[in-house]
Short mmCIF file of C-alpha atoms and ligand atoms in Angstrom, two decimals:
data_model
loop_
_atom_site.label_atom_id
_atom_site.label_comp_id
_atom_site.label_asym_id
_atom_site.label_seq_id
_atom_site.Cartn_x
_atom_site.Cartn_y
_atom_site.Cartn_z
CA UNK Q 1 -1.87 15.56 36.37
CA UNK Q 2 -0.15 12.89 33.53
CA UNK Q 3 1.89 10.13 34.72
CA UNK Q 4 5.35 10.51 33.53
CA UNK Q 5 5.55 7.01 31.43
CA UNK Q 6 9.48 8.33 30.05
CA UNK Q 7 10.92 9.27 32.92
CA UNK Q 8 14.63 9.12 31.13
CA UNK Q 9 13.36 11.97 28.88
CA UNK Q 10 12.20 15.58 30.52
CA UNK Q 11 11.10 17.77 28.07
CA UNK Q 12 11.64 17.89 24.70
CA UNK Q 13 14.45 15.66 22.51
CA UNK Q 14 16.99 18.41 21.87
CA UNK Q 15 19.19 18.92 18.71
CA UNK Q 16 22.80 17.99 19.41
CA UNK Q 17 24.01 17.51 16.29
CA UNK Q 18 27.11 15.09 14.34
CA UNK Q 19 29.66 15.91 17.29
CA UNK Q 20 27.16 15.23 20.02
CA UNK Q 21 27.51 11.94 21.89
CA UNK Q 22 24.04 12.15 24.04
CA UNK Q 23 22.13 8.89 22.59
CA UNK Q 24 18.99 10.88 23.51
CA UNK Q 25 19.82 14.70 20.93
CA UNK Q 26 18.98 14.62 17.25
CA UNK Q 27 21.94 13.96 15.21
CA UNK Q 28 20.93 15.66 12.19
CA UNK Q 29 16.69 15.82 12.19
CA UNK Q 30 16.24 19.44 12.82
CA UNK Q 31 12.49 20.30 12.04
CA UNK Q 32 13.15 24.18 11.65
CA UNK Q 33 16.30 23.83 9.00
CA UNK Q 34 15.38 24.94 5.67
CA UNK Q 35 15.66 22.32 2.41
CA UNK Q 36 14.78 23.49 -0.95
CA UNK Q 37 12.69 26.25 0.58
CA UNK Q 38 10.99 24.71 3.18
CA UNK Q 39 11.79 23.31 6.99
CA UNK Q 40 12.82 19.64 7.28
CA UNK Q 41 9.63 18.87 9.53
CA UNK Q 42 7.53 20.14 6.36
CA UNK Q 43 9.08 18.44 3.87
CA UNK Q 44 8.69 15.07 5.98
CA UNK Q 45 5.84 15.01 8.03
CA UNK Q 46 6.93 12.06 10.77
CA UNK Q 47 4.12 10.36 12.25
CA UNK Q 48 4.55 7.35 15.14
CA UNK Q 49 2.19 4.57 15.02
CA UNK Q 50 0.19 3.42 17.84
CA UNK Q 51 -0.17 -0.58 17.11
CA UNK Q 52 3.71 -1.23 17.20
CA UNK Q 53 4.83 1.43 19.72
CA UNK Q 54 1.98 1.70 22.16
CA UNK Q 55 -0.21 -1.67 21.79
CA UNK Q 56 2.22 -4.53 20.95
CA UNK Q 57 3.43 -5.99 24.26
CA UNK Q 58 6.42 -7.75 22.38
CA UNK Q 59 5.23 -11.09 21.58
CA UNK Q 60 5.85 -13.29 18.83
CA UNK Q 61 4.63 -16.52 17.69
CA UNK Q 62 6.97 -18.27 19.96
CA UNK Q 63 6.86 -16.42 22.85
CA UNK Q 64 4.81 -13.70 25.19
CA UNK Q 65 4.99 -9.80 25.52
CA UNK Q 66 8.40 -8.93 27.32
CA UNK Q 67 8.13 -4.60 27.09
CA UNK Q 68 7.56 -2.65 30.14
CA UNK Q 69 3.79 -1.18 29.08
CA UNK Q 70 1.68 -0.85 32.04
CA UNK Q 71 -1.33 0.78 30.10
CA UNK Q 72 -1.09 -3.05 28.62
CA UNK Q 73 -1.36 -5.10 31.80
CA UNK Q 74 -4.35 -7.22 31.06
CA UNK Q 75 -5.19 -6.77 35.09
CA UNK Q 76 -6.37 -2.94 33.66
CA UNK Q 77 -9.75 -2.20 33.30
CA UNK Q 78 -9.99 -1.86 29.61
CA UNK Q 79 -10.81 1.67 29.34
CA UNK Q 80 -8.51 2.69 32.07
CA UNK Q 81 -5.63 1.27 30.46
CA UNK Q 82 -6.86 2.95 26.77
CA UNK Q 83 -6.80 6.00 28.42
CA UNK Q 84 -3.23 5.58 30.47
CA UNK Q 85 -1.98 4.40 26.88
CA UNK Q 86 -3.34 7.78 24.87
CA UNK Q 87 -1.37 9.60 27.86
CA UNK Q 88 2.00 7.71 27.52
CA UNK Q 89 1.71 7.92 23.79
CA UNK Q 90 0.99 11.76 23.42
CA UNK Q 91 3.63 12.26 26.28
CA UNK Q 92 5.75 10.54 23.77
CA UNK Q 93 5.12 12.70 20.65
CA UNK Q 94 5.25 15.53 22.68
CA UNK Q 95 8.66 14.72 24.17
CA UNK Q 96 10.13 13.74 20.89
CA UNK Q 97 8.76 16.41 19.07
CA UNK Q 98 6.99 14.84 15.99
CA UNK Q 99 3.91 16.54 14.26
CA UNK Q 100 1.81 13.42 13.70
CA UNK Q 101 0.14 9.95 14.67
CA UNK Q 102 -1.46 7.52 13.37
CA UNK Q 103 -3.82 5.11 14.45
CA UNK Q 104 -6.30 2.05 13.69
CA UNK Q 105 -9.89 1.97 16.29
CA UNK Q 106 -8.64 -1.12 18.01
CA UNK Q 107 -5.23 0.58 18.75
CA UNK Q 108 -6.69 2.91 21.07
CA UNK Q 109 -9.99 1.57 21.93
CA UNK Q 110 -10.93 -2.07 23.59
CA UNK Q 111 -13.35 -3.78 21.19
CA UNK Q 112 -16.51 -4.48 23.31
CA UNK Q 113 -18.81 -7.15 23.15
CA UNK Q 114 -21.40 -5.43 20.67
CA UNK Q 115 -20.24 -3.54 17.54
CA UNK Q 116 -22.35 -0.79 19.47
CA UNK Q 117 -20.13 -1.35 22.63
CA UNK Q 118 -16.84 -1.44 20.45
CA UNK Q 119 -18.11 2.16 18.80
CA UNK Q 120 -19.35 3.46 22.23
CA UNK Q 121 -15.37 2.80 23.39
CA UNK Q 122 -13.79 3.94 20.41
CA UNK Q 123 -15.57 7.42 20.90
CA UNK Q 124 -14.82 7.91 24.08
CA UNK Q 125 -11.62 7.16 23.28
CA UNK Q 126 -11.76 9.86 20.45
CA UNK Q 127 -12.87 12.54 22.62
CA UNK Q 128 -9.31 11.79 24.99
CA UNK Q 129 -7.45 12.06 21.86
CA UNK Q 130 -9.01 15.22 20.91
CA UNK Q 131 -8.41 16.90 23.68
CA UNK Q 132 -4.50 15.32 24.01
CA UNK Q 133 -4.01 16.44 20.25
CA UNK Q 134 -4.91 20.51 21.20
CA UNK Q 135 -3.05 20.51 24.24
CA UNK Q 136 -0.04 18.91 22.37
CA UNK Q 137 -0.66 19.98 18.72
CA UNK Q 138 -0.05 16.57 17.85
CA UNK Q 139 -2.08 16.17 14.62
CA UNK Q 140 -3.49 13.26 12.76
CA UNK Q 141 -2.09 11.95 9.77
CA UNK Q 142 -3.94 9.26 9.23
CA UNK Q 143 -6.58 6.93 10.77
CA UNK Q 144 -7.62 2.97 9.30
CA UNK Q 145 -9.63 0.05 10.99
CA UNK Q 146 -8.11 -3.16 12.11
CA UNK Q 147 -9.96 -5.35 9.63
CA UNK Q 148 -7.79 -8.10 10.82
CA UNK Q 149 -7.55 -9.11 14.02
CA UNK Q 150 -10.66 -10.72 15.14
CA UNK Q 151 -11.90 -14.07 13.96
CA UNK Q 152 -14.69 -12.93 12.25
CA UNK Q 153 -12.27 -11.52 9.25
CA UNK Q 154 -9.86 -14.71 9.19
CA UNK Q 155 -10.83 -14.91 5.58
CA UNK Q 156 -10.43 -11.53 4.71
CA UNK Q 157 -13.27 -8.62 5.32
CA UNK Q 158 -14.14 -7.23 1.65
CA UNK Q 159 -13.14 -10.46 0.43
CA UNK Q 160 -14.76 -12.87 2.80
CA UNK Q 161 -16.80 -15.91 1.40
CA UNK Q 162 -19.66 -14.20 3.77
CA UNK Q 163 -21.50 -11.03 2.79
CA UNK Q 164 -22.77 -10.40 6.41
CA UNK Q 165 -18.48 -9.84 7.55
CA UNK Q 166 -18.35 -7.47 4.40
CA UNK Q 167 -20.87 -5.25 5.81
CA UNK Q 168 -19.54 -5.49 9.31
CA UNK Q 169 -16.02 -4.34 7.91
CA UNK Q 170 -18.28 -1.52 6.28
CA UNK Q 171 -19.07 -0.83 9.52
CA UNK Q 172 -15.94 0.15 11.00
CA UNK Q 173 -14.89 1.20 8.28
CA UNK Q 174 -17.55 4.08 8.09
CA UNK Q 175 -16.76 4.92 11.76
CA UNK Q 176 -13.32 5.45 11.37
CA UNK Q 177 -13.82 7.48 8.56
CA UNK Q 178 -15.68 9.77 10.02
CA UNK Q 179 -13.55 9.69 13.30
CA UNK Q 180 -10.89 10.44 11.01
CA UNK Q 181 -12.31 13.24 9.63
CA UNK Q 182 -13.59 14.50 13.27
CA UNK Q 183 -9.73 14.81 14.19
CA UNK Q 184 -8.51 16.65 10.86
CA UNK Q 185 -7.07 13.35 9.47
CA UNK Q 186 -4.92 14.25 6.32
CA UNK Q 187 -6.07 10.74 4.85
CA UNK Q 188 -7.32 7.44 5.21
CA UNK Q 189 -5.67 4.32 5.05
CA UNK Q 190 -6.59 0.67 3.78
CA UNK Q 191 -4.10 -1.95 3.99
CA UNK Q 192 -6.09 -5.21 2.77
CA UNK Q 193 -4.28 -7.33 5.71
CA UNK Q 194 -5.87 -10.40 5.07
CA UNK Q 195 -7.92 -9.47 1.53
CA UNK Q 196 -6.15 -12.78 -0.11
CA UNK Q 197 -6.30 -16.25 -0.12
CA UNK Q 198 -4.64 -19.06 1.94
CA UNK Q 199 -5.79 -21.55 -0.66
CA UNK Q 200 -7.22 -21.23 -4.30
CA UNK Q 201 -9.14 -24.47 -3.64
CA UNK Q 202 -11.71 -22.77 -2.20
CA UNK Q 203 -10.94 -19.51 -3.89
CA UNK Q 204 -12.97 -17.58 -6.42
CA UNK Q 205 -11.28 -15.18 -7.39
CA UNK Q 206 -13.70 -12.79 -9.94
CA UNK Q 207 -16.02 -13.00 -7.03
CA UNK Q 208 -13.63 -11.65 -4.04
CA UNK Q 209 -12.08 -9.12 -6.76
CA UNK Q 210 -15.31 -7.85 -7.71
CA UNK Q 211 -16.26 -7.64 -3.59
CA UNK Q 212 -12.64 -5.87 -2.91
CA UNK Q 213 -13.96 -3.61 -5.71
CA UNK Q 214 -17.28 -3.26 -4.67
CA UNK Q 215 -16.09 -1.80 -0.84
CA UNK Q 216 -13.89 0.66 -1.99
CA UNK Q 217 -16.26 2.27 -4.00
CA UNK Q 218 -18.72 2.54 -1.13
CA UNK Q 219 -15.88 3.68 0.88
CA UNK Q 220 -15.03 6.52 -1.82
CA UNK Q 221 -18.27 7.85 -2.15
CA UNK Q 222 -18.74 7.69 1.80
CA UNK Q 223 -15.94 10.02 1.94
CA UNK Q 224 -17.82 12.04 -0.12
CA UNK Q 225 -20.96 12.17 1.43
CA UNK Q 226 -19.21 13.02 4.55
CA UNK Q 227 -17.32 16.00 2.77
CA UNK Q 228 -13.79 14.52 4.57
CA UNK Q 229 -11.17 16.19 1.92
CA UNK Q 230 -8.39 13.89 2.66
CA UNK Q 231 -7.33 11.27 0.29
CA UNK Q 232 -8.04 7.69 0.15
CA UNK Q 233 -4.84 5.49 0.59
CA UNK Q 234 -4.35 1.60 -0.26
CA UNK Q 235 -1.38 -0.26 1.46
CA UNK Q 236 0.39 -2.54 -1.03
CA UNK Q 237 2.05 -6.00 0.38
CA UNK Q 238 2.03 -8.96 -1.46
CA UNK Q 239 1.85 -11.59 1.18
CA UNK Q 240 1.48 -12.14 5.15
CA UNK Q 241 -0.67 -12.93 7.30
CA UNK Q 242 -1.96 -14.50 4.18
CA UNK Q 243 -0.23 -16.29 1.22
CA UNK Q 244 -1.17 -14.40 -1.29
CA UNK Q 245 -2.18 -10.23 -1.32
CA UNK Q 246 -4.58 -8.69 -3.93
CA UNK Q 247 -2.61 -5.45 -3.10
CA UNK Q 248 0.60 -6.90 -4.07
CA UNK Q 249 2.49 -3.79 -5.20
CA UNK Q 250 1.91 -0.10 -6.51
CA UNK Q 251 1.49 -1.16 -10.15
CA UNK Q 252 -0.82 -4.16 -8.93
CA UNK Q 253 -2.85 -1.84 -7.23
CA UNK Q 254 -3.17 0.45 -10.27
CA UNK Q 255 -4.51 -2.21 -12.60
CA UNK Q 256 -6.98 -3.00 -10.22
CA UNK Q 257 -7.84 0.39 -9.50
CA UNK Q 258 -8.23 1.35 -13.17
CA UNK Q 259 -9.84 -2.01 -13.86
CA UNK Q 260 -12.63 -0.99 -11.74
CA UNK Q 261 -13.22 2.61 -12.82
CA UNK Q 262 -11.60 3.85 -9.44
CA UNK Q 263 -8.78 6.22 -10.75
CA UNK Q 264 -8.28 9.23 -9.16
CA UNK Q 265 -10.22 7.73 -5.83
CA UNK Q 266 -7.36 6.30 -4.36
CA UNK Q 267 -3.44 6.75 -3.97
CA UNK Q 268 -0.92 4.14 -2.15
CA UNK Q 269 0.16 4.56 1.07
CA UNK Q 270 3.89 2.73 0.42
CA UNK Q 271 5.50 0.41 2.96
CA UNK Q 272 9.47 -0.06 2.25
CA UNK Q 273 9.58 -3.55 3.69
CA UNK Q 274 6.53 -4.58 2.20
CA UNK Q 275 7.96 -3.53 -0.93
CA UNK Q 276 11.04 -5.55 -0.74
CA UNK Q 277 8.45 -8.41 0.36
CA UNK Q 278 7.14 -7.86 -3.31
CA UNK Q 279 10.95 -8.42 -4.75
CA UNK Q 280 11.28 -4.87 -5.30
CA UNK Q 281 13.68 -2.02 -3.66
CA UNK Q 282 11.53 0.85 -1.68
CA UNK Q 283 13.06 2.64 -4.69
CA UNK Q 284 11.52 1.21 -7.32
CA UNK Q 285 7.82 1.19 -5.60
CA UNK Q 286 8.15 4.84 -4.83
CA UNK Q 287 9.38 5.31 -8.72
CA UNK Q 288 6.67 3.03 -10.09
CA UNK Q 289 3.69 4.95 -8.21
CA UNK Q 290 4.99 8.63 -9.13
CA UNK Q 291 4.79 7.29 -12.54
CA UNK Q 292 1.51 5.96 -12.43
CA UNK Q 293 0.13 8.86 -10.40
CA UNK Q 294 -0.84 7.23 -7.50
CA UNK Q 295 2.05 7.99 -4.59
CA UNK Q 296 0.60 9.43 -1.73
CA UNK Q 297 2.33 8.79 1.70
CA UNK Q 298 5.17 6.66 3.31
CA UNK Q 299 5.40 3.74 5.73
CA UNK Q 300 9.13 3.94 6.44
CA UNK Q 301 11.09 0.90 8.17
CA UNK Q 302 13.36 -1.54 6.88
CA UNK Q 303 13.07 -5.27 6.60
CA UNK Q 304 16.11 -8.05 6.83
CA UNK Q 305 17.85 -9.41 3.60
CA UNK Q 306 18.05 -12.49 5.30
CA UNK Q 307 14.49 -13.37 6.40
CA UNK Q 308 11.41 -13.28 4.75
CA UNK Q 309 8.91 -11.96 6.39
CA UNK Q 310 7.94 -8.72 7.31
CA UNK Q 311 10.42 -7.36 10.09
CA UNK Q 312 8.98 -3.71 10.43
CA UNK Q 313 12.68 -2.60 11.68
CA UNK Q 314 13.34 1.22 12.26
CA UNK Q 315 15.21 2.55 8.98
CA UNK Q 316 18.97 2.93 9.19
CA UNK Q 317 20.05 3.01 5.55
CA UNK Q 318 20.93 6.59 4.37
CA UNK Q 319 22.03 4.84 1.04
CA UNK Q 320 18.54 3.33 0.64
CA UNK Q 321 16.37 5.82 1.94
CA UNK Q 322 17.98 8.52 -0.13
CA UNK Q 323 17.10 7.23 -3.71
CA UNK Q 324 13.55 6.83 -2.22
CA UNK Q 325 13.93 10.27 -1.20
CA UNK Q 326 14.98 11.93 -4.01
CA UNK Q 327 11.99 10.07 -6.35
CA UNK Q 328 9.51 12.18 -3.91
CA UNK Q 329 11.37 15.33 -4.12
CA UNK Q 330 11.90 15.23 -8.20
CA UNK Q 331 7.75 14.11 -8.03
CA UNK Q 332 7.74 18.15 -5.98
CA UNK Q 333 7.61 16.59 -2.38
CA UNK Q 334 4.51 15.07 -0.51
CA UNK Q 335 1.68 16.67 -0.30
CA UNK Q 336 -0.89 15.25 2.31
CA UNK Q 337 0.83 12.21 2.80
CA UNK Q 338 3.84 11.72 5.40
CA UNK Q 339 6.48 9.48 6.58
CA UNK Q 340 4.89 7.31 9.20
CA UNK Q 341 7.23 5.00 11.66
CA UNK Q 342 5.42 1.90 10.67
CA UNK Q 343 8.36 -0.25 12.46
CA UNK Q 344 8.72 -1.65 15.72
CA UNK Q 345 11.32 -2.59 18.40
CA UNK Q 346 13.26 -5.57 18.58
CA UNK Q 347 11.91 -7.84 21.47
CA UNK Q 348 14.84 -7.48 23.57
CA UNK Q 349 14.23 -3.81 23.69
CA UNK Q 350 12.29 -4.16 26.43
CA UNK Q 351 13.22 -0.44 28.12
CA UNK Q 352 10.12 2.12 27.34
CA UNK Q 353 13.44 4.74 26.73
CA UNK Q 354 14.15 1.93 23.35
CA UNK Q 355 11.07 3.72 21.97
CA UNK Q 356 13.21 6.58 22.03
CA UNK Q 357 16.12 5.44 20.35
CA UNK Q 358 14.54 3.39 17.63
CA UNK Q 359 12.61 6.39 16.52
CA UNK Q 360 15.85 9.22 16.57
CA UNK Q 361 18.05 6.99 14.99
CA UNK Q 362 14.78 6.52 12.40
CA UNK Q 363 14.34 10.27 11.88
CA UNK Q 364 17.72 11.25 11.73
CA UNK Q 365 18.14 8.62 8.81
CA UNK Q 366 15.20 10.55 7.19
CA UNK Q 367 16.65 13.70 7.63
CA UNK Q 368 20.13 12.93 6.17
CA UNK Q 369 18.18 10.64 3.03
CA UNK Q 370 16.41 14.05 2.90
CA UNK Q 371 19.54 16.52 2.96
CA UNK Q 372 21.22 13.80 0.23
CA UNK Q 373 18.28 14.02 -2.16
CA UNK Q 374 17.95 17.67 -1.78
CA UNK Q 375 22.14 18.35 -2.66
CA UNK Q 376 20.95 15.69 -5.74
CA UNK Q 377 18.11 18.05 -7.13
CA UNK Q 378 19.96 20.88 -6.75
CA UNK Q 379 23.48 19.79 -8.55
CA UNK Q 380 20.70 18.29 -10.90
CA UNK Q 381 23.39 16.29 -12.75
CA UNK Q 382 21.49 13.05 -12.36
CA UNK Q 383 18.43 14.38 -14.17
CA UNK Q 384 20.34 16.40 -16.56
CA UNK Q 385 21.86 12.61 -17.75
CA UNK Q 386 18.98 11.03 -17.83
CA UNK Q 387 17.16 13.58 -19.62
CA UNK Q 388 20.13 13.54 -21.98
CA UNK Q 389 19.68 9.26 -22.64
CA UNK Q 390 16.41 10.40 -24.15
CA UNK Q 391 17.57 13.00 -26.55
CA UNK Q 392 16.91 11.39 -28.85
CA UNK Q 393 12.62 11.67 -28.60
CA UNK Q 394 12.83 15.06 -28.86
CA UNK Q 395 14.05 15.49 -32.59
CA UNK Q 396 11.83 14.32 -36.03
CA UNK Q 397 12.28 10.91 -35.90
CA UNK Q 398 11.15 10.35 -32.17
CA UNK Q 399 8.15 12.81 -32.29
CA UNK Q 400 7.00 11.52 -35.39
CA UNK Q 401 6.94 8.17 -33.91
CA UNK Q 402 5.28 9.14 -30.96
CA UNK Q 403 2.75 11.16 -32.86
CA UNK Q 404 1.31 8.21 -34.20
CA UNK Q 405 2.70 9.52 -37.80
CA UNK Q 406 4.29 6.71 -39.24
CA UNK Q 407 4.40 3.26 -39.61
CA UNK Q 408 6.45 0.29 -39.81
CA UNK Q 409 6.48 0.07 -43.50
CA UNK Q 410 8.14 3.80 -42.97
CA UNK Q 411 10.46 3.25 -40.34
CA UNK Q 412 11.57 -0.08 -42.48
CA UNK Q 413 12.63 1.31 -45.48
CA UNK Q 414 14.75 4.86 -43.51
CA UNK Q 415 16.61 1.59 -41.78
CA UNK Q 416 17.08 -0.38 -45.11
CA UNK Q 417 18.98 2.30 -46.48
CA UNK Q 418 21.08 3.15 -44.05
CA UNK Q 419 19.53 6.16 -42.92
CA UNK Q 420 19.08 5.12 -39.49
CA UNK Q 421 21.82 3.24 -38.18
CA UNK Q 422 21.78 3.62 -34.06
CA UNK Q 423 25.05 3.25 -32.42
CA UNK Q 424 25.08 1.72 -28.51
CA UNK Q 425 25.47 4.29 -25.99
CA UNK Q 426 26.74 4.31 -22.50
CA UNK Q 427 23.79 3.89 -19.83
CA UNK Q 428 26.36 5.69 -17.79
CA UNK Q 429 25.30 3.61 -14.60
CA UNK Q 430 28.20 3.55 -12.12
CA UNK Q 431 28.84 7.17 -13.05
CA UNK Q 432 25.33 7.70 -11.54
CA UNK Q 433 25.93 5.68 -8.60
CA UNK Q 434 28.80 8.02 -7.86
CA UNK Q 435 27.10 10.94 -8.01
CA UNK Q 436 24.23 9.66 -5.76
CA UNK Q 437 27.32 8.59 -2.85
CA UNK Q 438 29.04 12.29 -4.14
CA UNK Q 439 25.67 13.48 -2.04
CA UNK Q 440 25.65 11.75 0.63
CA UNK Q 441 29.30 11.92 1.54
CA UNK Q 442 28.52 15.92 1.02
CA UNK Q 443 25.98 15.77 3.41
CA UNK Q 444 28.42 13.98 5.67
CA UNK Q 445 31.11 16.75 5.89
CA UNK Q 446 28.51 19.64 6.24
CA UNK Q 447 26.47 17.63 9.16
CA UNK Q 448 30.53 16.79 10.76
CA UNK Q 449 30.92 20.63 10.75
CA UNK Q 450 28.19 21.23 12.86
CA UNK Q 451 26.44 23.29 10.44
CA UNK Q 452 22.92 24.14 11.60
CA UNK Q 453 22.03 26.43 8.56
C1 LIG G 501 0.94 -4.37 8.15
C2 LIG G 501 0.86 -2.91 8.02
C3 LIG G 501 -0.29 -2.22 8.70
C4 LIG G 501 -0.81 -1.03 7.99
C5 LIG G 501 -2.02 -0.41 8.64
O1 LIG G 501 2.00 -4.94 7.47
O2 LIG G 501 1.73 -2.29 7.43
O3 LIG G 501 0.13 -1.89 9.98
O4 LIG G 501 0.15 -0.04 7.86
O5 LIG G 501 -3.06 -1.30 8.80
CO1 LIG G 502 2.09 -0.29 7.14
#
């Protein structure tokens, strides 16, 4: 018999829709409604996280934890209190009604005093999971090692000065692979937390790319030898904990990736705040990996304009979230990948019911960025415009440019006669930016209707 760790909630987080004023129904977020063909809960694929919801006691540099977590009480044996915090987390999913998780080993497992010890816990562990995931039907969507935390990787785990912490990130690494696979991960994550320097004085760079390199081709083919079908994800961010990221951004990541003959291996697992961290809107990093081929999954939160460092605040910008939206539906929609709540409470929010809140107001601001990015593909003016801008490419002069069948000698003398003679044309930009509002104000008036399609 489970403890009942959200004793505010019984049973499952109901729909209320617009007009409801219950803080704990779904405004909008209604898995089963149909979008461009498919149900919400398809076309998004929410996943909670287990560090920032389940094994972060509140703390901050400053100050100690201040939730109400009793699997976290140190007093706790340590595998006592991993199990007690699989069973409030999967009560959690369960009552709030999202298909996925996602977890690193030392989220849901103690690290022992042995790397044997630490993998003798973290399968245990895996077995409770297993067994919470088939009752619930709570699914995996991805798994990743905490290559972070502990001393040993304080200068970085790939890219540490010593080869002996390489292999012991290979370690875990390996493990959670194949504990990933065990539980039907859709794919794998590596976010290079502290693969990066603090100083170049003691820095070689060729030598910790080429290492960085080095481990994720190990890790590609172990995937292979393993036969796990999911795909490989890196986690972009350009700074924090360290002062300088190799995995800066999505186009960073791609120059590296091709640089070292490992295209096609790996995708990015996006972070929005991480993204702004890099001096670039969630937009444009979903935008620049869809172009490059790599996007692959979603780590949705928000950061502060104010601040900056990395906030992980539960998304409440419709405006934002929309644009990023709409890049993933135009790329067809995600495949494997998902939208994982990679954010966390405030400190104050020190009720276990807060967990609730922060992540309904998160998915209903998913579902309405989704309902505004599906009403812009299907009035399909935006793309129709910006197909238009490039008219142009599609007559002689623009294929026979891009056919390689001229040259500048060519294109000189059709301009020194007058022949070509471009004329400046509008880039039509605020009309744009009214049609993406147009959307989301439609969305507005169908959701205050209490439509339920
Ligand atoms: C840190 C971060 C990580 C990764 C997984 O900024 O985003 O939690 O998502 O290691
Ligand atoms: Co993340």
């Amino acid at each position: 018999m489970s403890q009942d760790f959200f004793p505010d909630v019984q049973g499952r987080i109901p729909f209320g829709g617009i007009g409801s004023d219950d803080p704990l129904a779904f405004k909008v977020y209604q898995p089963d409604r149909f979008v461009l063909g498919k149900p919400m809960e398809d076309h998004l694929r929410i996943a909670v996280c287990c560090w920032h919801s389940f094994n972060w006691p509140g703390s901050d540099v400053f100050g100690m934890g201040t939730f109400d977590r009793p699997w976290l009480d140190p007093r706790l044996d340590p595998l006592i209190a991993a199990r007690a915090k699989a069973e409030a987390a999967f009560e959690f999913f369960d009552k709030l009604g999202v298909p996925f998780f996602c977890f690193h080993d030392r989220d849901v497992a103690p690290e022992g005093r042995t790397f044997a010890e630490s993998t003798t816990n973290l399968l245990t562990m895996v077995d409770e999971l297993e067994a919470h995931m088939q009752r619930t039907g709570v699914r995996l969507l991805w798994g990743t090692a905490n290559l972070f935390s502990h001393p040993r990787y304080a200068a970085g785990a790939a890219t540490n000065p010593d080869p002996e912490v390489f292999a012991y990130a290979a370690a875990q690494v390996k493990t959670m692979l194949e504990v990933t696979h065990r539980l039907g991960g859709s794919s794998y994550v590596m976010w290079g937390g502290r693969e990066g320097y603090e100083t170049l004085l003691n820095t070689d760079l060729v030598r910790e790319e080429r290492q960085l390199a080095r481990f994720l081709g190990l890790v590609a083919e172990h995937k292979r030898r393993i036969g796990f079908k999911g795909t490989l994800l890196i986690e972009p961010k350009p700074q924090e904990p360290t002062k300088h990221q190799y995995d800066y951004d999505a186009a960073t990541v791609y120059g590296f990736l091709a640089r070292h003959d490992l295209e096609g291996e790996y995708r990015v697992n996006l972070e929005a705040n991480h993204a702004t961290l890099a001096g670039h809107s969630f937009h444009h990093e979903v935008a620049q990996a869809v172009a490059l081929g790599i996007f692959g999954s979603v780590d949705v939160n928000r950061g502060d304009y104010q601040n900056g460092w990395d906030t992980d605040q539960f998304p409440n910008s419709v405006d934002e979230l929309s644009l990023a939206v709409y890049e993933i539906l135009r790329a067809g929609g995600l495949t494997d990948g998902g939208f994982n709540f990679d954010a966390k409470l405030r400190r104050q929010s020190v009720d276990r019911t807060d967990l609730f809140h922060a992540h309904i107001g998160g998915m209903d601001t998913l579902a309405r960025a989704l309902l505004a990015a599906a009403t812009m593909v299907e009035q399909g003016e935006i793309e129709r415009l910006r197909e238009q801008r490039y008219a142009g490419w599609a007559g002689d002069l623009g294929k026979s440019i891009l056919a390689k069948d001229t040259l500048l000698e060519l294109l000189a003398g059709r301009v020194a006669t007058g022949e070509i003679d471009p004329s400046p044309r509008s880039g039509r930009q605020e009309l744009l930016e009214n049609l993406v509002n147009r959307a989301i104000w439609e969305v507005d008036s169908a959701t205050d209707h209490g439509d339920t399609d």
